Amino acid sequence: MAPLIEVHDLRFRYPLAKAPILDGLSLVIGEGERVAILAPNAAGKTTLARWLAGHLPDGALKAESGFVAMEGRNWSEWDVAERAAAIQFVGQVPSQQLSGCAFTVYEEIAFGPCNLALPEAEVRRRVDEAMVVCNLAHLANRDPFTLSGGEQQRLSIAAALAMHPRVLVLDEPTSNLDPESRDDLIAQIDKLPGGLTIIVLEVALRPSLALANRFLLLDGGRIVADGTAGEVLNDPRCIEALGMTSIAAAMAGLRDAGAWPGDKALPLTLAEARASLGVQHARG
Amino acid sequence: MASLTKKKSDKPSLLYTAGESFLHRANPLTSLCLLLWMLSAAIVLPTEGTATLTLAAIAVALVTGVGKKALKRLLITMVPIGIALTVVHGLLIDRQDFAALGPVQISASGLDYGLRVFMRVACMLMATLLFVTTTHPADMLKALDQRGVPAGIGYLIASPLLLIEPFTERARGIRDAQRVRGLNLTGSWKARAAALPVLLVPLITLALSDLDHRASVLSGRAFRAKPHRTVINAPPDSTLQIWVRRLLLLLAVLQLGLPLLWRL
């Protein structure tokens, strides 16, 4: 898989902070990958997300060393329009993702493509397409600020998709949502076009398991584990930092009671647990 | 051209009322020029002129279906102003023509001056109400975009209108949270004044934090990355409207400029 985004030995410290939040972090993400970067709170997820999305460096916020590049070009070499068409970022707080310049959902999604000065027909095509993908067509004429948190987050993703980016960076996209909205959003993200590179930064294991096929653990300002869900989520460092999935925790209880082999990896999802136990899922 | 107002989001903070009248269908820049002409006329016309213009604007508001909303605002604003002008200019300011009217001394020239100011303000307010009740800000932004006005100016117009409700909601949330923590907002004026910093500091801090996020969102969506934006659902325009705008602007300038030249 060809490398798309490369982070080279990135060391970054906020002004007045004693220690760097990112400390020699290196990472390569390939085109079309679905990557979950897991980390506990205050480990630098949002900072890394902003670097990956090209929002940093910004003014006085500069790296002490290293850089982030897309297709071999440092972000500082990209102009605003070029970068916006290549990568999109969706943050944690839904209402903060709105442009503040659109009176309807339709206009909010069209805001970015209009800024790129695309032909009107192309703007309409992109907006319609994004509304279908994110299930927003019935809300097209609503005021974005009156939507629920889940709907606003779907709107943010639709607005990002309308830019036709190659990479979508999602910083804890479900953290401010109720369980129903969270499951709904995960299902929507899961349906996004296959060629799109998705980077999800999460503290919660459940959404990451549903969205990614490559998992990285961010700890102490560096990537300390990189692999499949089974490799990373059963890693003691990951368990120490994030805890276990509820299924793995239950199976660990069985293991401690002697009902599960101690040398066998713990299942992470219900489907894996069923398969490991040889239980058939009753349907209908 | 189909109405632009059919698919508008209704925001309580906007005075705009959807409709199909000639003012609703007019290009927003034409409505803006009409507003400018009325404002300049209100500055130079005598009391009879401003009264006539105000009545005409009220009649237009009634015809265009925005009369109820516009009149309500006009009354709410003008009644206190009228009372204040009567008291200050009719009763309080010392003039030569004070005459006894029962227990009070009243000045006819003071009342005349008060009426002139009152009608001038009423005329300006009615013109503005007519504009904001028949022109949706989204259409105004599109019209400005169409004319190549920098996107930043459009943003300055739109964002206060859009953000006022979330901001109010947040202020309410902070107030409720502080009350739960024991803040007393029902005591004396002194106690209420002392409580203000506890309400304002988090509100301002959060607003500043929002600014940073909003700047990132705008940059991420390529705001101002190109000299011109695409305009979708552009407001209709015509040669006639272009000439009407030119005429209104010319009249506005002449109305204001000729009296100045006359004085020179």
Coordinates of C-alpha atoms in Angstrom, one line a residue:
Chain A
M1 CA 0.0 0.0 0.0
A2 CA 1.5 3.3 -1.1
P3 CA 2.2 5.7 1.8
L4 CA -0.1 8.7 1.8
I5 CA 0.5 10.4 5.1
E6 CA 3.9 10.3 6.8
V7 CA 4.8 11.7 10.2
H8 CA 8.5 12.1 10.7
D9 CA 9.9 12.2 14.2
L10 CA 7.4 14.8 15.3
R11 CA 8.2 16.6 18.5
F12 CA 5.7 19.3 19.6
R13 CA 5.2 21.2 22.9
Y14 CA 2.5 23.7 23.7
P15 CA 3.8 27.1 24.8
L16 CA 4.3 27.1 28.6
A17 CA 4.0 23.3 28.8
K18 CA 6.8 21.5 30.6
A19 CA 6.8 18.3 28.5
P20 CA 6.2 17.8 24.8
I21 CA 2.8 16.3 24.0
L22 CA 4.2 14.6 21.0
D23 CA 7.7 13.2 21.5
G24 CA 9.4 11.9 18.4
L25 CA 6.3 10.4 16.9
S26 CA 6.7 8.6 13.6
L27 CA 3.9 7.0 11.5
V28 CA 3.0 6.1 8.0
I29 CA -0.6 5.7 6.8
G30 CA -1.4 4.2 3.4
E31 CA -4.0 5.1 0.9
G32 CA -7.4 3.6 1.7
E33 CA -6.5 2.4 5.1
R34 CA -8.9 2.6 8.1
V35 CA -6.8 3.4 11.1
A36 CA -7.7 3.8 14.7
I37 CA -5.3 5.7 16.9
L38 CA -6.1 4.8 20.5
A39 CA -5.0 6.7 23.5
P40 CA -6.2 7.6 27.0
N41 CA -7.4 11.1 27.8
A42 CA -4.8 14.0 27.6
A43 CA -2.4 11.8 25.6
G44 CA -2.4 14.1 22.6
K45 CA -5.0 12.7 20.4
T46 CA -6.5 16.0 19.3
T47 CA -3.0 17.5 18.9
L48 CA -2.0 14.6 16.6
A49 CA -5.3 14.9 14.7
R50 CA -4.7 18.6 14.1
W51 CA -1.1 17.8 12.8
L52 CA -2.4 15.0 10.6
A53 CA -5.1 17.3 9.2
G54 CA -2.7 20.1 8.5
H55 CA -4.2 22.5 11.0
L56 CA -0.8 22.6 12.7
P57 CA 1.7 24.2 12.5
D58 CA -0.2 27.5 13.0
G59 CA 1.4 30.8 14.0
A60 CA 3.4 30.3 17.2
L61 CA 2.4 26.6 17.4
K62 CA 5.4 25.0 15.6
A63 CA 7.1 21.6 15.9
E64 CA 10.4 21.5 17.8
S65 CA 11.4 18.9 15.3
G66 CA 9.9 16.7 12.5
F67 CA 7.0 17.3 10.2
V68 CA 3.9 15.8 8.7
A69 CA 3.7 15.2 4.9
M70 CA 1.1 14.1 2.5
E71 CA 2.2 12.4 -0.7
G72 CA 5.8 13.4 0.3
R73 CA 5.0 17.2 0.6
N74 CA 5.2 18.9 3.9
W75 CA 1.8 20.4 4.9
S76 CA 3.4 23.9 5.0
E77 CA 3.8 23.6 1.2
W78 CA 0.1 23.1 0.6
D79 CA -2.2 26.1 0.0
V80 CA -5.6 26.3 1.8
A81 CA -7.8 25.2 -1.1
E82 CA -5.4 22.3 -2.1
R83 CA -5.3 21.1 1.5
A84 CA -9.1 21.4 2.0
A85 CA -9.7 19.3 -1.1
A86 CA -7.2 16.6 0.1
I87 CA -8.0 16.1 3.8
Q88 CA -10.9 16.9 6.1
F89 CA -11.1 17.0 9.9
V90 CA -14.2 16.4 12.1
G91 CA -13.8 17.2 15.8
Q92 CA -15.4 16.1 19.0
V93 CA -18.0 18.9 19.7
P94 CA -20.7 18.8 17.0
S95 CA -21.8 22.4 17.2
Q96 CA -18.2 23.6 16.9
Q97 CA -17.9 21.9 13.5
L98 CA -20.4 24.2 11.9
S99 CA -19.2 27.1 9.7
G100 CA -21.5 29.7 11.3
C101 CA -22.2 31.0 7.9
A102 CA -25.1 28.8 6.6
F103 CA -28.8 29.1 7.4
T104 CA -29.7 25.6 6.3
V105 CA -28.2 22.1 6.3
Y106 CA -28.0 22.2 2.5
E107 CA -26.1 25.5 2.6
E108 CA -23.8 24.1 5.3
I109 CA -22.8 21.2 3.1
A110 CA -22.4 23.4 0.1
F111 CA -20.3 25.9 1.9
G112 CA -17.0 24.2 1.3
P113 CA -17.5 23.3 -2.4
C114 CA -18.8 26.9 -3.0
N115 CA -15.5 28.2 -1.5
L116 CA -13.6 26.0 -4.0
A117 CA -15.5 27.9 -6.7
L118 CA -16.7 24.7 -8.3
P119 CA -19.4 24.9 -11.0
E120 CA -22.9 25.1 -9.5
A121 CA -24.0 21.7 -11.0
E122 CA -21.0 20.1 -9.4
V123 CA -21.7 21.7 -6.0
R124 CA -25.3 20.4 -6.2
R125 CA -24.1 16.9 -7.1
R126 CA -21.7 16.8 -4.2
V127 CA -24.2 18.1 -1.7
D128 CA -26.9 15.6 -2.8
E129 CA -24.4 12.8 -2.7
A130 CA -23.2 13.7 0.8
M131 CA -26.7 14.1 2.1
V132 CA -27.6 10.6 0.9
V133 CA -24.5 9.0 2.4
C134 CA -25.1 10.7 5.8
N135 CA -28.9 10.3 5.7
L136 CA -29.6 14.0 5.9
A137 CA -31.9 14.6 2.9
H138 CA -35.0 15.0 5.2
L139 CA -33.2 17.7 7.1
A140 CA -32.0 19.8 4.1
N141 CA -33.9 22.9 5.0
R142 CA -33.3 22.8 8.8
D143 CA -31.2 25.3 10.6
P144 CA -27.9 23.5 11.5
F145 CA -27.9 24.9 15.0
T146 CA -31.3 23.4 15.8
L147 CA -30.2 19.8 15.0
S148 CA -29.4 17.2 17.7
G149 CA -25.8 16.4 18.5
G150 CA -25.9 13.2 16.4
E151 CA -27.4 15.0 13.5
Q152 CA -24.9 17.8 13.7
Q153 CA -22.0 15.3 13.7
R154 CA -23.5 13.6 10.6
L155 CA -23.8 17.1 9.1
S156 CA -20.1 17.8 9.8
I157 CA -19.1 14.5 8.1
A158 CA -21.4 15.3 5.1
A159 CA -19.8 18.8 4.9
A160 CA -16.4 17.1 5.0
L161 CA -17.3 14.5 2.4
A162 CA -18.7 17.2 0.0
M163 CA -15.1 18.4 -0.3
H164 CA -14.2 15.0 -1.9
P165 CA -11.2 14.5 0.4
R166 CA -8.8 11.6 0.1
V167 CA -8.4 11.5 3.9
L168 CA -10.9 12.0 6.7
V169 CA -9.6 12.6 10.2
L170 CA -12.2 11.9 12.9
D171 CA -11.2 13.1 16.4
E172 CA -13.4 11.2 18.9
P173 CA -16.5 11.6 16.6
T174 CA -18.8 9.8 19.0
S175 CA -17.6 11.1 22.4
N176 CA -20.4 13.7 22.8
L177 CA -23.2 11.5 21.5
D178 CA -25.8 9.3 23.3
P179 CA -25.6 5.5 22.6
E180 CA -28.2 5.5 19.9
S181 CA -26.7 8.4 18.0
R182 CA -23.3 6.9 18.5
D183 CA -24.3 3.5 16.9
D184 CA -26.1 5.4 14.1
L185 CA -23.0 7.5 13.4
I186 CA -20.7 4.4 13.4
A187 CA -23.0 2.8 10.9
Q188 CA -22.9 5.9 8.6
I189 CA -19.1 6.1 8.8
D190 CA -18.8 2.4 8.1
K191 CA -20.7 2.9 4.9
L192 CA -18.3 5.6 3.6
P193 CA -16.7 5.0 0.2
G194 CA -14.0 2.3 0.3
G195 CA -11.2 4.3 -1.3
L196 CA -11.4 7.0 1.4
T197 CA -8.6 6.9 4.0
I198 CA -10.1 7.2 7.5
I199 CA -8.1 8.0 10.6
V200 CA -10.1 7.8 13.8
L201 CA -8.6 9.0 17.1
E202 CA -10.5 7.4 20.0
V203 CA -10.4 6.7 23.6
A204 CA -13.4 4.3 23.4
L205 CA -12.7 0.9 22.1
R206 CA -16.2 0.1 20.7
P207 CA -16.4 2.7 17.9
S208 CA -12.7 1.9 16.9
L209 CA -13.5 -1.8 16.6
A210 CA -16.3 -1.1 14.2
L211 CA -14.5 1.4 12.1
A212 CA -10.8 0.4 11.7
N213 CA -8.7 -2.5 10.5
R214 CA -5.4 -1.2 11.8
F215 CA -4.9 -0.1 15.4
L216 CA -2.2 2.1 16.9
L217 CA -1.7 3.0 20.5
L218 CA -0.5 6.5 21.3
D219 CA 1.2 6.7 24.7
G220 CA 3.9 9.1 26.1
G221 CA 3.8 11.1 22.8
R222 CA 4.7 8.2 20.6
I223 CA 3.1 5.2 18.8
V224 CA 3.9 2.3 21.0
A225 CA 1.8 -0.5 19.4
D226 CA 0.7 -1.0 15.8
G227 CA -1.2 -3.9 14.4
T228 CA -4.6 -5.6 14.1
A229 CA -7.3 -5.4 16.7
G230 CA -6.2 -8.7 18.3
E231 CA -2.5 -7.7 18.4
V232 CA -3.0 -4.2 19.8
L233 CA -6.1 -4.6 22.1
N234 CA -4.6 -7.6 23.8
D235 CA -1.3 -5.8 24.3
P236 CA -0.8 -5.3 28.1
R237 CA 0.2 -1.6 27.4
C238 CA -3.1 -1.0 25.6
I239 CA -5.1 -2.8 28.4
E240 CA -3.3 -0.6 31.0
A241 CA -4.0 2.6 29.0
L242 CA -7.5 2.0 27.9
G243 CA -8.9 -1.0 29.7
M244 CA -10.5 -3.9 27.9
T245 CA -13.6 -4.2 25.8
S246 CA -16.5 -5.4 27.9
I247 CA -16.4 -8.8 26.1
A248 CA -12.7 -9.3 26.7
A249 CA -13.2 -8.3 30.4
A250 CA -16.0 -10.9 30.8
M251 CA -13.8 -13.5 29.1
A252 CA -10.9 -12.5 31.4
G253 CA -13.2 -13.3 34.3
L254 CA -13.9 -16.7 32.9
R255 CA -10.1 -17.2 32.4
D256 CA -9.4 -16.3 36.0
A257 CA -12.1 -18.8 37.1
G258 CA -10.3 -21.5 35.0
A259 CA -13.1 -21.7 32.4
W260 CA -10.9 -20.3 29.6
P261 CA -7.4 -21.4 28.5
G262 CA -4.9 -19.0 29.9
D263 CA -2.7 -19.0 26.8
K264 CA -5.5 -18.2 24.4
A265 CA -6.1 -14.6 23.2
L266 CA -9.2 -13.0 24.6
P267 CA -12.0 -12.3 22.1
L268 CA -12.7 -8.6 21.6
T269 CA -16.2 -8.6 20.2
L270 CA -19.3 -10.6 20.7
A271 CA -18.8 -12.3 17.3
E272 CA -15.3 -13.4 18.2
A273 CA -16.5 -14.7 21.6
R274 CA -19.2 -16.7 19.9
A275 CA -16.8 -18.1 17.4
S276 CA -14.3 -19.0 20.2
L277 CA -16.9 -20.7 22.3
G278 CA -18.4 -22.4 19.2
V279 CA -21.8 -20.9 19.9
Q280 CA -24.1 -20.5 16.8
H281 CA -25.9 -17.2 16.7
A282 CA -29.6 -18.1 16.6
R283 CA -31.4 -16.1 13.9
G284 CA -35.0 -15.4 13.4
Chain B
M1 CA -38.5 32.5 -11.1
A2 CA -39.7 30.5 -8.1
S3 CA -39.7 32.1 -4.8
L4 CA -36.4 32.0 -3.0
T5 CA -38.1 32.1 0.3
K6 CA -40.0 28.8 0.2
K7 CA -37.1 26.7 1.5
K8 CA -35.8 29.1 4.1
S9 CA -35.0 27.9 7.6
D10 CA -37.0 29.8 10.1
K11 CA -34.9 31.2 12.9
P12 CA -36.6 32.9 15.8
S13 CA -33.8 35.5 16.0
L14 CA -34.7 36.6 12.4
L15 CA -37.5 39.0 11.8
Y16 CA -37.8 37.7 8.2
T17 CA -41.3 36.5 7.3
A18 CA -41.7 34.2 4.2
G19 CA -43.9 35.6 1.5
E20 CA -44.5 36.1 -2.2
S21 CA -44.8 39.9 -2.4
F22 CA -42.9 42.1 -4.8
L23 CA -40.5 43.0 -2.0
H24 CA -39.9 39.3 -1.2
R25 CA -39.2 38.6 -4.9
A26 CA -37.0 41.7 -5.4
N27 CA -33.2 41.3 -5.6
P28 CA -31.9 41.9 -2.0
L29 CA -29.6 44.7 -3.4
T30 CA -32.7 46.5 -4.7
S31 CA -34.3 46.2 -1.3
L32 CA -31.1 47.5 0.2
C33 CA -31.1 50.5 -2.2
L34 CA -34.7 51.2 -1.3
L35 CA -33.7 51.2 2.4
L36 CA -30.8 53.6 1.8
W37 CA -33.1 55.9 -0.2
M38 CA -35.7 55.9 2.6
L39 CA -33.0 56.5 5.3
S40 CA -31.6 59.5 3.3
A41 CA -35.1 60.9 2.8
A42 CA -35.9 60.6 6.5
I43 CA -32.8 62.8 7.2
V44 CA -33.8 65.6 4.9
L45 CA -37.6 65.6 4.7
P46 CA -39.8 67.8 7.0
T47 CA -42.2 66.3 9.5
E48 CA -45.0 66.0 7.0
G49 CA -42.7 64.2 4.6
T50 CA -41.4 61.7 7.1
A51 CA -44.9 61.1 8.3
T52 CA -46.2 60.4 4.8
L53 CA -43.2 58.2 4.1
T54 CA -43.8 56.2 7.3
L55 CA -47.4 55.8 6.5
A56 CA -46.5 54.6 3.0
A57 CA -44.0 52.1 4.5
I58 CA -46.7 50.8 6.9
A59 CA -49.1 50.4 3.9
V60 CA -46.5 48.5 2.0
A61 CA -45.8 46.3 5.0
L62 CA -49.5 45.5 5.3
V63 CA -49.7 44.7 1.6
T64 CA -46.6 42.5 1.7
G65 CA -47.9 40.5 4.6
V66 CA -45.3 41.6 7.2
G67 CA -47.4 44.4 8.7
K68 CA -48.3 42.8 12.0
K69 CA -44.7 41.9 12.8
A70 CA -43.3 45.3 11.6
L71 CA -46.0 47.4 13.4
K72 CA -45.5 45.5 16.7
R73 CA -41.8 46.3 16.6
L74 CA -42.4 49.8 15.6
L75 CA -44.8 50.4 18.5
I76 CA -42.6 48.7 21.1
T77 CA -39.7 50.9 20.1
M78 CA -41.4 54.2 19.3
V79 CA -43.9 54.5 22.3
P80 CA -41.1 54.9 24.9
I81 CA -39.1 57.2 22.5
G82 CA -42.3 59.3 22.0
I83 CA -42.9 59.7 25.7
A84 CA -39.3 60.6 26.4
L85 CA -39.2 63.2 23.5
T86 CA -42.5 64.8 24.8
V87 CA -41.2 65.0 28.3
V88 CA -37.7 66.3 27.5
H89 CA -38.5 68.7 24.6
G90 CA -42.1 69.7 25.6
L91 CA -41.7 70.0 29.4
L92 CA -38.1 70.1 30.5
I93 CA -35.9 72.0 28.1
D94 CA -36.2 75.7 28.8
R95 CA -37.6 77.6 25.8
Q96 CA -39.1 81.0 25.1
D97 CA -42.6 79.9 24.4
F98 CA -43.6 78.0 27.5
A99 CA -47.3 78.2 28.1
A100 CA -49.4 77.0 31.1
L101 CA -51.4 73.9 30.4
G102 CA -53.1 73.0 33.6
P103 CA -50.5 72.4 36.3
V104 CA -47.6 72.1 33.7
Q105 CA -45.7 74.5 31.5
I106 CA -45.5 73.2 27.9
S107 CA -43.5 74.5 24.9
A108 CA -45.1 74.3 21.5
S109 CA -41.8 74.7 19.7
G110 CA -40.3 72.0 21.9
L111 CA -43.2 69.6 21.0
D112 CA -42.7 70.5 17.3
Y113 CA -39.0 69.7 17.5
G114 CA -39.8 66.4 19.4
L115 CA -42.4 65.4 16.8
R116 CA -39.8 66.1 14.0
V117 CA -37.2 63.8 15.7
F118 CA -39.9 61.2 16.5
M119 CA -41.1 61.0 12.9
R120 CA -37.6 60.9 11.6
V121 CA -36.7 58.0 13.8
A122 CA -40.0 56.2 13.1
C123 CA -39.4 56.6 9.3
M124 CA -35.9 55.1 9.6
L125 CA -37.1 52.3 11.8
M126 CA -40.0 51.5 9.5
A127 CA -37.8 51.4 6.5
T128 CA -35.4 49.1 8.3
L129 CA -38.2 46.8 9.4
L130 CA -39.6 46.6 5.9
F131 CA -36.1 45.5 4.7
V132 CA -35.4 42.9 7.4
T133 CA -38.9 41.4 7.3
T134 CA -38.9 40.9 3.5
T135 CA -35.2 40.1 2.8
H136 CA -33.7 36.8 4.1
P137 CA -30.1 37.3 5.2
A138 CA -29.1 34.2 3.2
D139 CA -30.4 35.9 0.0
M140 CA -28.5 39.0 0.9
L141 CA -25.3 37.1 1.3
K142 CA -25.8 35.4 -2.1
A143 CA -26.5 38.7 -3.7
L144 CA -23.3 40.1 -2.2
D145 CA -21.3 37.0 -3.4
Q146 CA -22.8 37.4 -6.8
R147 CA -21.4 41.0 -6.9
G148 CA -18.0 39.8 -5.9
V149 CA -18.1 41.4 -2.4
P150 CA -15.4 39.7 -0.3
A151 CA -16.7 36.6 1.6
G152 CA -15.4 38.0 4.9
I153 CA -18.0 40.8 4.7
G154 CA -20.8 38.3 4.2
Y155 CA -19.5 36.3 7.1
L156 CA -19.7 39.4 9.3
I157 CA -23.3 39.8 8.4
A158 CA -24.3 36.2 8.8
S159 CA -22.5 34.9 11.8
P160 CA -24.0 37.2 14.4
L161 CA -27.5 36.3 13.2
L162 CA -26.7 32.6 13.3
L163 CA -24.7 32.4 16.5
I164 CA -27.0 34.6 18.7
E165 CA -29.2 31.6 19.6
P166 CA -26.5 29.1 20.5
F167 CA -24.8 31.9 22.4
T168 CA -28.0 32.7 24.3
E169 CA -28.5 29.0 25.0
R170 CA -25.0 28.7 26.4
A171 CA -25.4 31.7 28.6
R172 CA -28.6 30.1 30.0
G173 CA -26.7 26.9 30.6
I174 CA -23.9 28.7 32.5
R175 CA -26.5 30.6 34.5
D176 CA -28.3 27.4 35.5
A177 CA -25.0 25.6 36.3
Q178 CA -23.9 28.5 38.5
R179 CA -27.3 28.7 40.3
V180 CA -27.0 24.9 41.1
R181 CA -23.7 25.8 42.7
G182 CA -25.3 28.3 44.9
L183 CA -25.1 31.6 42.9
N184 CA -27.9 33.9 44.1
L185 CA -29.4 35.9 41.2
T186 CA -32.6 36.9 43.0
G187 CA -31.1 39.1 45.7
S188 CA -30.3 42.9 45.7
W189 CA -28.9 44.7 42.7
K190 CA -25.6 44.7 44.4
A191 CA -25.6 40.9 44.8
R192 CA -26.7 40.6 41.1
A193 CA -23.9 42.9 40.0
A194 CA -21.4 40.9 42.1
A195 CA -22.6 37.7 40.3
L196 CA -21.9 39.0 36.9
P197 CA -18.2 38.0 36.6
V198 CA -19.1 34.4 37.5
L199 CA -21.5 34.4 34.5
L200 CA -19.5 36.4 32.1
V201 CA -16.0 34.9 32.5
P202 CA -17.0 31.4 31.4
L203 CA -19.1 32.8 28.6
I204 CA -16.3 34.9 27.2
T205 CA -13.7 32.1 27.7
L206 CA -15.9 29.6 25.8
A207 CA -16.6 32.2 23.1
L208 CA -12.9 32.7 22.6
S209 CA -12.3 29.0 22.4
D210 CA -15.1 28.7 19.9
L211 CA -13.3 31.3 17.7
D212 CA -10.3 29.1 17.5
H213 CA -12.5 26.1 16.4
R214 CA -14.5 28.2 14.0
A215 CA -11.3 29.5 12.4
S216 CA -10.1 25.9 11.9
V217 CA -13.4 24.9 10.4
L218 CA -13.4 27.8 8.0
S219 CA -9.8 27.1 6.9
G220 CA -10.6 23.4 6.5
R221 CA -13.5 24.3 4.2
A222 CA -11.3 26.6 2.1
F223 CA -13.0 29.8 3.2
R224 CA -11.5 32.8 1.3
A225 CA -9.1 30.4 -0.5
K226 CA -10.4 31.6 -3.9
P227 CA -11.2 35.2 -4.9
H228 CA -14.9 34.3 -5.7
R229 CA -17.3 31.7 -4.4
T230 CA -19.9 29.8 -6.3
V231 CA -23.4 31.0 -5.7
I232 CA -26.2 28.5 -5.6
N233 CA -29.9 29.5 -5.8
A234 CA -28.8 33.0 -6.8
P235 CA -31.5 35.7 -6.2
P236 CA -33.1 36.8 -9.5
D237 CA -32.1 40.1 -11.0
S238 CA -33.2 42.1 -14.1
T239 CA -32.2 45.1 -16.1
L240 CA -35.2 47.0 -14.7
Q241 CA -34.0 46.3 -11.1
I242 CA -30.5 47.4 -11.9
W243 CA -31.9 50.7 -13.2
V244 CA -34.2 51.1 -10.2
R245 CA -31.2 50.6 -7.9
R246 CA -29.2 53.2 -9.8
L247 CA -32.1 55.6 -9.6
L248 CA -32.6 55.1 -5.9
L249 CA -28.9 55.5 -5.1
L250 CA -28.8 58.7 -7.2
L251 CA -31.8 60.1 -5.4
A252 CA -30.3 59.2 -2.1
V253 CA -27.1 61.0 -2.9
L254 CA -28.9 64.0 -4.4
Q255 CA -31.3 64.2 -1.4
L256 CA -28.3 64.4 1.0
G257 CA -26.0 66.4 -1.2
L258 CA -28.2 69.2 -2.6
P259 CA -29.1 70.7 0.8
L260 CA -25.4 70.7 1.7
L261 CA -24.6 72.5 -1.6
W262 CA -27.4 74.9 -1.1
R263 CA -26.0 75.9 2.3
L264 CA -22.6 76.5 0.8

